[in-house]
Coordinates of C-alpha atoms in Angstrom, one line a residue:
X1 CA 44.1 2.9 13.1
X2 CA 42.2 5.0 10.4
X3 CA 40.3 2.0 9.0
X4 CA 39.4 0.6 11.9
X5 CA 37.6 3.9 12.9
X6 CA 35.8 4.1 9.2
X7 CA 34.3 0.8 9.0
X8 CA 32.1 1.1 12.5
X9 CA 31.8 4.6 11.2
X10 CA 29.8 3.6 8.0
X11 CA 27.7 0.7 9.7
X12 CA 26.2 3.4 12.3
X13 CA 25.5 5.8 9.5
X14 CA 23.7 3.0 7.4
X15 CA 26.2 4.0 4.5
X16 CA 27.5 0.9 4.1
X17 CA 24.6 -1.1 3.0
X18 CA 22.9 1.4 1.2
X19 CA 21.4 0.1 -1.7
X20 CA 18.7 1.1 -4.6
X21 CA 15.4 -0.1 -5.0
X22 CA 15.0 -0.9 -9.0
X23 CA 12.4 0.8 -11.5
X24 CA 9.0 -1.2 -11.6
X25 CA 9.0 -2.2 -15.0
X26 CA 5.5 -3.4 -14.9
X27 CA 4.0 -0.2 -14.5
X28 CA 6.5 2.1 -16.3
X29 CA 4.9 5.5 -17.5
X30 CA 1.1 4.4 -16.1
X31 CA 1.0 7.1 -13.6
X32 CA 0.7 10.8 -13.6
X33 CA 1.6 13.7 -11.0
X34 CA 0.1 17.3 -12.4
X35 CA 0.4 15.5 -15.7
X36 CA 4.0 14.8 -15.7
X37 CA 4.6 10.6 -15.5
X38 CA 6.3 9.5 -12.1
X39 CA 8.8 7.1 -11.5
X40 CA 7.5 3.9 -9.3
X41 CA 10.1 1.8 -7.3
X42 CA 10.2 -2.0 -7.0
X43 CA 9.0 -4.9 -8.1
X44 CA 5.4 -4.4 -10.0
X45 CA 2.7 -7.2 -9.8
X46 CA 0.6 -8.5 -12.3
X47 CA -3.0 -10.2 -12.2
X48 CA -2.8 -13.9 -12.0
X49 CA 0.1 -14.3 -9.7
X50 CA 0.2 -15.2 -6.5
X51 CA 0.7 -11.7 -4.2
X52 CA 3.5 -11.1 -2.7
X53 CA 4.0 -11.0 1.2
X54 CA 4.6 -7.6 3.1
X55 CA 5.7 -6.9 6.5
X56 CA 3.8 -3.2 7.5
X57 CA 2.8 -1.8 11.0
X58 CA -1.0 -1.4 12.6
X59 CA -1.7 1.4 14.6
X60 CA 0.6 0.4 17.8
X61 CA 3.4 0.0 15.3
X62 CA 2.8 -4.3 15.5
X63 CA 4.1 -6.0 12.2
X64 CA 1.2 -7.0 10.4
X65 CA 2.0 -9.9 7.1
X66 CA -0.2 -10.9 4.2
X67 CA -0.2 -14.2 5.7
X68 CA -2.5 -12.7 8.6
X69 CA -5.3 -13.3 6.3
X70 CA -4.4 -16.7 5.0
X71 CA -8.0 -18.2 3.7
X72 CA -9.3 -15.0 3.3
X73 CA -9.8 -12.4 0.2
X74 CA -8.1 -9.3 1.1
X75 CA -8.7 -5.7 -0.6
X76 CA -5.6 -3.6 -0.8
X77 CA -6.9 -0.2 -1.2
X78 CA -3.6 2.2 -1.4
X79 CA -3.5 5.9 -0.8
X80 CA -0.4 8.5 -0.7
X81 CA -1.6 10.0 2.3
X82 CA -4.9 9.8 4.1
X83 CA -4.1 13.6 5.0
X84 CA -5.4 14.2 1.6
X85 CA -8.6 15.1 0.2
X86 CA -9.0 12.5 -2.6
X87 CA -6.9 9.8 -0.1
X88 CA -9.7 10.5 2.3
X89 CA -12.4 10.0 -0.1
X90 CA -11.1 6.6 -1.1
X91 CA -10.9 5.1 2.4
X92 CA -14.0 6.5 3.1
X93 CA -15.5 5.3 0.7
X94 CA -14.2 2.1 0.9
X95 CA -15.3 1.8 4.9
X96 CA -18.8 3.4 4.4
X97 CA -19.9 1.5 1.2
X98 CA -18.2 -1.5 0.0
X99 CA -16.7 -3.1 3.1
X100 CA -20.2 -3.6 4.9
X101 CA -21.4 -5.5 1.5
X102 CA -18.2 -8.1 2.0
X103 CA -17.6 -8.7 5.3
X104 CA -15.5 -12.0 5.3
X105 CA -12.7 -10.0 2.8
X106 CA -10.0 -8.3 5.0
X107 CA -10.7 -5.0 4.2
X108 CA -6.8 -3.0 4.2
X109 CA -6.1 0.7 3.6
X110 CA -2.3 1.1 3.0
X111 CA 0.2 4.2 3.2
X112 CA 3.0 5.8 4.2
X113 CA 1.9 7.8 6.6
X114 CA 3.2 7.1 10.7
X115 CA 1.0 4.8 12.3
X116 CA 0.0 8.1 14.7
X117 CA -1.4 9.6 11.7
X118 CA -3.5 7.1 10.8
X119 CA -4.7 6.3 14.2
X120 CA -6.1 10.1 13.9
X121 CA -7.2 10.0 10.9
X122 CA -9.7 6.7 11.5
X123 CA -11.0 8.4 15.1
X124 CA -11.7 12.0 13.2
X125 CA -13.5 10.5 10.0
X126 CA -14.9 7.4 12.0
X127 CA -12.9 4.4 10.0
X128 CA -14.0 1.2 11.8
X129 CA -14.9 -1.4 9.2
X130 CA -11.6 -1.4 7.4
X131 CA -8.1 -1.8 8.7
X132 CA -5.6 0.7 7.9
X133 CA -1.8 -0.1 8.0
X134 CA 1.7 2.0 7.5
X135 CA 4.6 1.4 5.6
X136 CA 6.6 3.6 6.8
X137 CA 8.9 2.0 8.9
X138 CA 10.8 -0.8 6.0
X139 CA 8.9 0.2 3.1
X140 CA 7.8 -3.4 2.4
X141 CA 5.0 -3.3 0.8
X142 CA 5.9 -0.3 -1.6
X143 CA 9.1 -2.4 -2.8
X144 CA 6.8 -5.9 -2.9
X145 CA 4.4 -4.0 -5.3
X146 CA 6.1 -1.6 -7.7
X147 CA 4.1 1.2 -5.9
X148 CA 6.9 3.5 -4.2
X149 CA 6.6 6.9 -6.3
X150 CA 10.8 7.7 -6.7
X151 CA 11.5 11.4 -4.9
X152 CA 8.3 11.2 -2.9
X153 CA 8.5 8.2 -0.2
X154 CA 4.8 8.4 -0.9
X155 CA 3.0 5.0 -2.5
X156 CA 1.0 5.1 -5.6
X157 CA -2.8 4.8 -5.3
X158 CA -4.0 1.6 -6.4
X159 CA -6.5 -1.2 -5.5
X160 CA -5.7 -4.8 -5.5
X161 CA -8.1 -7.7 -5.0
X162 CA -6.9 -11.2 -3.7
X163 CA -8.4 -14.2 -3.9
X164 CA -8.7 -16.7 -0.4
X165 CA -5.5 -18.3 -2.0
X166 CA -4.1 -14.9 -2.2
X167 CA -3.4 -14.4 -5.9
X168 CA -4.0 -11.5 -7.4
X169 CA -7.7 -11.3 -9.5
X170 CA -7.8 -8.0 -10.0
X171 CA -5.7 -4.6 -10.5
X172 CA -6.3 -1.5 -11.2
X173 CA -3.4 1.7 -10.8
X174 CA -5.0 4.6 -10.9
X175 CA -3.4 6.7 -13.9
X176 CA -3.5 10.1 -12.3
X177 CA -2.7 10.4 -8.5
X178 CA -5.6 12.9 -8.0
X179 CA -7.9 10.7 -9.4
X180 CA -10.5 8.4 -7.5
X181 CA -10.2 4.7 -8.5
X182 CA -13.0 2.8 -10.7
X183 CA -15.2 1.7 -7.0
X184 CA -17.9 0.0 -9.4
X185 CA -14.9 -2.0 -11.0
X186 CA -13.4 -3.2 -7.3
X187 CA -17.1 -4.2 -6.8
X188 CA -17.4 -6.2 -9.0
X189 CA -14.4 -8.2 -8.5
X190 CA -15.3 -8.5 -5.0
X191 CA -18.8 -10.3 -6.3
X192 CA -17.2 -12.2 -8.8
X193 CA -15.3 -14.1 -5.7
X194 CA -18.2 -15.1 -4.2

């Protein structure tokens, strides 16, 4: 009678199919937190292959793929939190100066921050030309791109360019976490496509 009470015990709790997500390999010791290297989580991706698919959420928690933009370049631009100065700055940038030069690339910001918190976020600071997206509910995209910083739940800010076929042209992971990415060097790839 005691095992048959554990087992539905453990599958409401989640417990039994808990698992780990591995060390990103890829990117091992490229990123700093107040100078001390972080741990990312999951599978890291490299320039020249084809980009993995994610399942994230918009705004009113819809499941948004990759495959949404089949035919179309697609900027990843990815922040810990856009509650954060420097976070802020990126996708600000991004919408205000870069996203009006390019407008048949899909233009993403991604985080881990609840979809209600992003929908804030773009109405305060006026975000309208690029598309911001959460991963907070199955951690998708994290896991899909080695970008889940261990201890945090937070992703790793990086930018990712894709070609219309979807492989990846260019990366860059930004070494410190309070650091701006190189916007002159995501420019440029963006031309380059054209």
């Amino acid at each position: 009678m005691l095992r048959l009470l554990v087992l539905p015990l453990l599958l409401c709790t989640g417990q039994a199919f808990s698992f780990e997500i591995p060390e990103n390999k890829i990117d091992q010791g490229k990123v700093l937190a107040q100078n001390k290297p972080v741990t990312l989580l999951g599978t890291g991706v490299s320039i020249g292959q084809e980009a993995p698919n994610f399942k994230v959420v918009d705004s009113s928690f819809t499941p948004v793929t990759l495959d949404k933009f089949k035919n179309q370049p697609v900027l990843l631009s990815i922040v810990p939190s856009l509650d954060t100065g420097v976070c802020s700055i990126q996708t600000k940038h991004f919408n205000e100066k870069v996203a009006e030069q390019f407008p048949n690339v899909a233009m993403l910001t991604i985080s881990a921050d609840l979809p209600f918190a992003q929908k804030r976020f773009c109405k305060t600071e006026n975000i309208d030309k690029i598309q911001t997206l959460s991963d907070s509910v199955w951690h998708n995209f994290g896991e899909n791109y080695g970008l889940i910083i261990k201890d945090m739940g937070l992703l790793s800010r990086a930018v990712f360019i894709l070609d219309e076929t979807h492989k990846v042209v260019y990366k860059e992971l930004v070494p410190k976490l309070s650091s701006e990415p190189n916007y002159e060097a995501a420019v440029t790839a963006l031309k380059a496509l054209n």
